[in-house]
């Protein structure tokens, strides 16, 4: 069994301005760096020091820097990067504001945006990447009981949640807060959602 904590990266200027980022490589802003430090404090209070802990991230700058800050605060080895943990590519919608998106393409989940990664493909990629991350972690940190911190992106984490809960969570209209932590258990290639927090309306 592996305990997984999935964390959405800290805030960027595009998050602040409600612009769609996707695969566009936008760095953290100062608020995002503060959120990463605050998340590290939350994790410090939960980790007991007896279980091997590894931190990994998407290879996009906003996730990578969030993971680097958390690793430094907790005294962990520098995070390993996985391209499979990247945010959904939104095609022509990248850089567009949320209101403009709705005007041009309509509903967030049914919109046909040229060049966007299909939701089903995102979920498959996310689950495949998490399986790879867990296998790498287990090879490096036997015993089997271990803790893994994964810093990724809002849409990807939502799809992991939907996979783990057969589509019941998250609820429609909920967004994952920057820096929020969500706990899962990965056992025998199955994911189970344990805690679901850090949402904003």
mmCIF file of N, CA and C in Angstrom, residues 61-132:
data_model
loop_
_atom_site.group_PDB
_atom_site.id
_atom_site.type_symbol
_atom_site.label_atom_id
_atom_site.label_comp_id
_atom_site.label_asym_id
_atom_site.label_seq_id
_atom_site.Cartn_x
_atom_site.Cartn_y
_atom_site.Cartn_z
ATOM 1 N N UNK A 61 6.793 24.342 -14.823
ATOM 2 C CA UNK A 61 7.500 25.130 -13.815
ATOM 3 C C UNK A 61 6.684 25.364 -12.560
ATOM 4 N N UNK A 62 5.388 25.619 -12.691
ATOM 5 C CA UNK A 62 4.586 25.953 -11.511
ATOM 6 C C UNK A 62 4.457 24.775 -10.556
ATOM 7 N N UNK A 63 4.392 23.569 -11.094
ATOM 8 C CA UNK A 63 4.351 22.375 -10.238
ATOM 9 C C UNK A 63 5.737 22.039 -9.714
ATOM 10 N N UNK A 64 6.729 22.140 -10.591
ATOM 11 C CA UNK A 64 8.094 21.804 -10.180
ATOM 12 C C UNK A 64 8.571 22.700 -9.044
ATOM 13 N N UNK A 65 8.328 24.012 -9.159
ATOM 14 C CA UNK A 65 8.784 24.924 -8.098
ATOM 15 C C UNK A 65 8.014 24.694 -6.800
ATOM 16 N N UNK A 66 6.715 24.428 -6.902
ATOM 17 C CA UNK A 66 5.947 24.105 -5.694
ATOM 18 C C UNK A 66 6.572 22.905 -4.997
ATOM 19 N N UNK A 67 6.889 21.858 -5.765
ATOM 20 C CA UNK A 67 7.490 20.653 -5.193
ATOM 21 C C UNK A 67 8.871 20.935 -4.615
ATOM 22 N N UNK A 68 9.648 21.766 -5.293
ATOM 23 C CA UNK A 68 10.988 22.096 -4.788
ATOM 24 C C UNK A 68 10.909 22.837 -3.459
ATOM 25 N N UNK A 69 9.963 23.758 -3.339
ATOM 26 C CA UNK A 69 9.797 24.483 -2.077
ATOM 27 C C UNK A 69 9.392 23.532 -0.961
ATOM 28 N N UNK A 70 8.426 22.650 -1.239
ATOM 29 C CA UNK A 70 7.983 21.686 -0.224
ATOM 30 C C UNK A 70 9.127 20.774 0.178
ATOM 31 N N UNK A 71 9.877 20.274 -0.810
ATOM 32 C CA UNK A 71 11.004 19.382 -0.516
ATOM 33 C C UNK A 71 12.032 20.074 0.367
ATOM 34 N N UNK A 72 12.355 21.324 0.049
ATOM 35 C CA UNK A 72 13.345 22.056 0.843
ATOM 36 C C UNK A 72 12.850 22.275 2.270
ATOM 37 N N UNK A 73 11.576 22.620 2.418
ATOM 38 C CA UNK A 73 11.014 22.851 3.745
ATOM 39 C C UNK A 73 11.001 21.579 4.593
ATOM 40 N N UNK A 74 10.796 20.432 3.945
ATOM 41 C CA UNK A 74 10.678 19.163 4.680
ATOM 42 C C UNK A 74 11.974 18.358 4.709
ATOM 43 N N UNK A 75 13.019 18.864 4.069
ATOM 44 C CA UNK A 75 14.288 18.144 4.055
ATOM 45 C C UNK A 75 14.253 16.887 3.211
ATOM 46 N N UNK A 76 13.456 16.899 2.138
ATOM 47 C CA UNK A 76 13.339 15.736 1.259
ATOM 48 C C UNK A 76 14.287 15.868 0.075
ATOM 49 N N UNK A 77 14.571 14.739 -0.554
ATOM 50 C CA UNK A 77 15.350 14.748 -1.782
ATOM 51 C C UNK A 77 14.608 15.545 -2.848
ATOM 52 N N UNK A 78 15.347 16.221 -3.714
ATOM 53 C CA UNK A 78 14.732 17.032 -4.770
ATOM 54 C C UNK A 78 13.732 16.212 -5.571
ATOM 55 N N UNK A 79 12.630 16.826 -5.978
ATOM 56 C CA UNK A 79 11.582 16.069 -6.670
ATOM 57 C C UNK A 79 12.009 15.573 -8.041
ATOM 58 N N UNK A 80 11.517 14.386 -8.371
ATOM 59 C CA UNK A 80 11.673 13.850 -9.718
ATOM 60 C C UNK A 80 10.490 14.333 -10.551
ATOM 61 N N UNK A 81 10.740 14.643 -11.816
ATOM 62 C CA UNK A 81 9.689 15.188 -12.682
ATOM 63 C C UNK A 81 9.142 14.106 -13.619
ATOM 64 N N UNK A 82 7.830 14.170 -13.833
ATOM 65 C CA UNK A 82 7.144 13.249 -14.747
ATOM 66 C C UNK A 82 6.276 14.057 -15.708
ATOM 67 N N UNK A 83 6.556 13.952 -16.988
ATOM 68 C CA UNK A 83 5.762 14.668 -17.985
ATOM 69 C C UNK A 83 4.310 14.195 -17.985
ATOM 70 N N UNK A 84 4.063 12.952 -17.594
ATOM 71 C CA UNK A 84 2.707 12.419 -17.556
ATOM 72 C C UNK A 84 1.813 13.088 -16.538
ATOM 73 N N UNK A 85 2.394 13.844 -15.606
ATOM 74 C CA UNK A 85 1.621 14.551 -14.583
ATOM 75 C C UNK A 85 1.280 15.983 -14.991
ATOM 76 N N UNK A 86 1.562 16.346 -16.258
ATOM 77 C CA UNK A 86 1.259 17.700 -16.739
ATOM 78 C C UNK A 86 -0.243 17.978 -16.730
ATOM 79 N N UNK A 87 -0.545 19.265 -16.728
ATOM 80 C CA UNK A 87 -1.936 19.694 -16.855
ATOM 81 C C UNK A 87 -2.500 19.316 -18.224
ATOM 82 N N UNK A 88 -3.815 19.241 -18.278
ATOM 83 C CA UNK A 88 -4.501 19.039 -19.555
ATOM 84 C C UNK A 88 -4.098 20.148 -20.522
ATOM 85 N N UNK A 89 -3.839 19.787 -21.772
ATOM 86 C CA UNK A 89 -3.610 20.780 -22.811
ATOM 87 C C UNK A 89 -4.966 21.305 -23.282
ATOM 88 N N UNK A 90 -5.134 22.621 -23.267
ATOM 89 C CA UNK A 90 -6.414 23.231 -23.637
ATOM 90 C C UNK A 90 -6.432 23.819 -25.043
ATOM 91 N N UNK A 91 -5.406 23.538 -25.831
ATOM 92 C CA UNK A 91 -5.408 23.961 -27.216
ATOM 93 C C UNK A 91 -5.569 25.460 -27.365
ATOM 94 N N UNK A 92 -6.501 25.869 -28.228
ATOM 95 C CA UNK A 92 -6.694 27.284 -28.524
ATOM 96 C C UNK A 92 -7.197 28.087 -27.322
ATOM 97 N N UNK A 93 -7.638 27.409 -26.271
ATOM 98 C CA UNK A 93 -8.154 28.116 -25.096
ATOM 99 C C UNK A 93 -7.054 28.584 -24.153
ATOM 100 N N UNK A 94 -5.822 28.156 -24.356
ATOM 101 C CA UNK A 94 -4.762 28.548 -23.426
ATOM 102 C C UNK A 94 -4.493 30.050 -23.526
ATOM 103 N N UNK A 95 -4.487 30.692 -22.350
ATOM 104 C CA UNK A 95 -4.312 32.127 -22.267
ATOM 105 C C UNK A 95 -5.616 32.902 -22.266
ATOM 106 N N UNK A 96 -6.712 32.201 -22.539
ATOM 107 C CA UNK A 96 -8.026 32.832 -22.616
ATOM 108 C C UNK A 96 -8.623 32.925 -21.212
ATOM 109 N N UNK A 97 -9.341 34.009 -20.918
ATOM 110 C CA UNK A 97 -10.029 34.142 -19.646
ATOM 111 C C UNK A 97 -11.245 33.224 -19.572
ATOM 112 N N UNK A 98 -11.657 32.905 -18.359
ATOM 113 C CA UNK A 98 -12.772 31.974 -18.157
ATOM 114 C C UNK A 98 -14.056 32.491 -18.812
ATOM 115 N N UNK A 99 -14.366 33.763 -18.657
ATOM 116 C CA UNK A 99 -15.604 34.302 -19.243
ATOM 117 C C UNK A 99 -15.557 34.236 -20.768
ATOM 118 N N UNK A 100 -14.402 34.564 -21.336
ATOM 119 C CA UNK A 100 -14.269 34.480 -22.793
ATOM 120 C C UNK A 100 -14.403 33.035 -23.264
ATOM 121 N N UNK A 101 -13.842 32.102 -22.485
ATOM 122 C CA UNK A 101 -13.969 30.685 -22.836
ATOM 123 C C UNK A 101 -15.440 30.313 -22.979
ATOM 124 N N UNK A 102 -16.237 30.686 -21.978
ATOM 125 C CA UNK A 102 -17.652 30.316 -21.999
ATOM 126 C C UNK A 102 -18.379 30.962 -23.176
ATOM 127 N N UNK A 103 -17.996 32.188 -23.493
ATOM 128 C CA UNK A 103 -18.627 32.873 -24.624
ATOM 129 C C UNK A 103 -18.285 32.176 -25.938
ATOM 130 N N UNK A 104 -17.038 31.751 -26.086
ATOM 131 C CA UNK A 104 -16.588 31.179 -27.357
ATOM 132 C C UNK A 104 -16.943 29.710 -27.517
ATOM 133 N N UNK A 105 -16.873 28.942 -26.408
ATOM 134 C CA UNK A 105 -17.001 27.494 -26.549
ATOM 135 C C UNK A 105 -18.098 26.868 -25.689
ATOM 136 N N UNK A 106 -18.629 27.602 -24.737
ATOM 137 C CA UNK A 106 -19.733 27.071 -23.941
ATOM 138 C C UNK A 106 -19.284 26.353 -22.682
ATOM 139 N N UNK A 107 -19.951 25.245 -22.362
ATOM 140 C CA UNK A 107 -19.717 24.516 -21.114
ATOM 141 C C UNK A 107 -18.295 23.983 -21.044
ATOM 142 N N UNK A 108 -17.711 24.096 -19.845
ATOM 143 C CA UNK A 108 -16.313 23.712 -19.625
ATOM 144 C C UNK A 108 -16.039 22.262 -20.001
ATOM 145 N N UNK A 109 -16.939 21.349 -19.652
ATOM 146 C CA UNK A 109 -16.665 19.916 -19.816
ATOM 147 C C UNK A 109 -17.149 19.334 -21.138
ATOM 148 N N UNK A 110 -17.990 20.060 -21.852
ATOM 149 C CA UNK A 110 -18.472 19.532 -23.133
ATOM 150 C C UNK A 110 -17.978 20.343 -24.319
ATOM 151 N N UNK A 111 -17.236 21.412 -24.050
ATOM 152 C CA UNK A 111 -16.765 22.294 -25.130
ATOM 153 C C UNK A 111 -15.831 21.550 -26.084
ATOM 154 N N UNK A 112 -15.991 21.840 -27.350
ATOM 155 C CA UNK A 112 -15.100 21.309 -28.386
ATOM 156 C C UNK A 112 -14.083 22.393 -28.724
ATOM 157 N N UNK A 113 -12.944 22.354 -28.059
ATOM 158 C CA UNK A 113 -11.906 23.371 -28.262
ATOM 159 C C UNK A 113 -10.831 22.799 -29.177
ATOM 160 N N UNK A 114 -10.555 23.443 -30.299
ATOM 161 C CA UNK A 114 -9.516 22.936 -31.201
ATOM 162 C C UNK A 114 -8.180 22.748 -30.485
ATOM 163 N N UNK A 115 -7.614 21.571 -30.645
ATOM 164 C CA UNK A 115 -6.308 21.274 -30.066
ATOM 165 C C UNK A 115 -6.310 20.836 -28.619
ATOM 166 N N UNK A 116 -7.477 20.801 -27.960
ATOM 167 C CA UNK A 116 -7.530 20.417 -26.541
ATOM 168 C C UNK A 116 -7.433 18.901 -26.387
ATOM 169 N N UNK A 117 -6.794 18.479 -25.304
ATOM 170 C CA UNK A 117 -6.687 17.056 -24.981
ATOM 171 C C UNK A 117 -8.050 16.549 -24.512
ATOM 172 N N UNK A 118 -8.566 15.467 -25.082
ATOM 173 C CA UNK A 118 -9.854 14.936 -24.621
ATOM 174 C C UNK A 118 -9.795 14.547 -23.142
ATOM 175 N N UNK A 119 -10.911 14.762 -22.428
ATOM 176 C CA UNK A 119 -10.950 14.446 -21.001
ATOM 177 C C UNK A 119 -10.606 12.989 -20.737
ATOM 178 N N UNK A 120 -11.124 12.083 -21.556
ATOM 179 C CA UNK A 120 -10.841 10.657 -21.343
ATOM 180 C C UNK A 120 -9.355 10.361 -21.488
ATOM 181 N N UNK A 121 -8.700 11.033 -22.428
ATOM 182 C CA UNK A 121 -7.261 10.839 -22.605
ATOM 183 C C UNK A 121 -6.487 11.380 -21.408
ATOM 184 N N UNK A 122 -6.942 12.515 -20.869
ATOM 185 C CA UNK A 122 -6.298 13.067 -19.672
ATOM 186 C C UNK A 122 -6.388 12.081 -18.518
ATOM 187 N N UNK A 123 -7.558 11.502 -18.300
ATOM 188 C CA UNK A 123 -7.710 10.563 -17.180
ATOM 189 C C UNK A 123 -6.809 9.345 -17.369
ATOM 190 N N UNK A 124 -6.787 8.800 -18.575
ATOM 191 C CA UNK A 124 -5.927 7.642 -18.843
ATOM 192 C C UNK A 124 -4.468 7.987 -18.598
ATOM 193 N N UNK A 125 -4.045 9.148 -19.077
ATOM 194 C CA UNK A 125 -2.655 9.585 -18.872
ATOM 195 C C UNK A 125 -2.339 9.755 -17.400
ATOM 196 N N UNK A 126 -3.261 10.352 -16.646
ATOM 197 C CA UNK A 126 -3.045 10.590 -15.223
ATOM 198 C C UNK A 126 -2.885 9.279 -14.458
ATOM 199 N N UNK A 127 -3.771 8.328 -14.702
ATOM 200 C CA UNK A 127 -3.716 7.058 -13.978
ATOM 201 C C UNK A 127 -2.465 6.276 -14.361
ATOM 202 N N UNK A 128 -2.108 6.322 -15.638
ATOM 203 C CA UNK A 128 -0.884 5.645 -16.085
ATOM 204 C C UNK A 128 0.345 6.262 -15.417
ATOM 205 N N UNK A 129 0.386 7.597 -15.371
ATOM 206 C CA UNK A 129 1.531 8.277 -14.756
ATOM 207 C C UNK A 129 1.623 7.972 -13.271
ATOM 208 N N UNK A 130 0.498 7.965 -12.569
ATOM 209 C CA UNK A 130 0.532 7.649 -11.140
ATOM 210 C C UNK A 130 1.019 6.224 -10.907
ATOM 211 N N UNK A 131 0.599 5.303 -11.756
ATOM 212 C CA UNK A 131 1.099 3.931 -11.627
ATOM 213 C C UNK A 131 2.606 3.868 -11.790
ATOM 214 N N UNK A 132 3.135 4.620 -12.757
ATOM 215 C CA UNK A 132 4.584 4.664 -12.960
ATOM 216 C C UNK A 132 5.285 5.264 -11.753
#
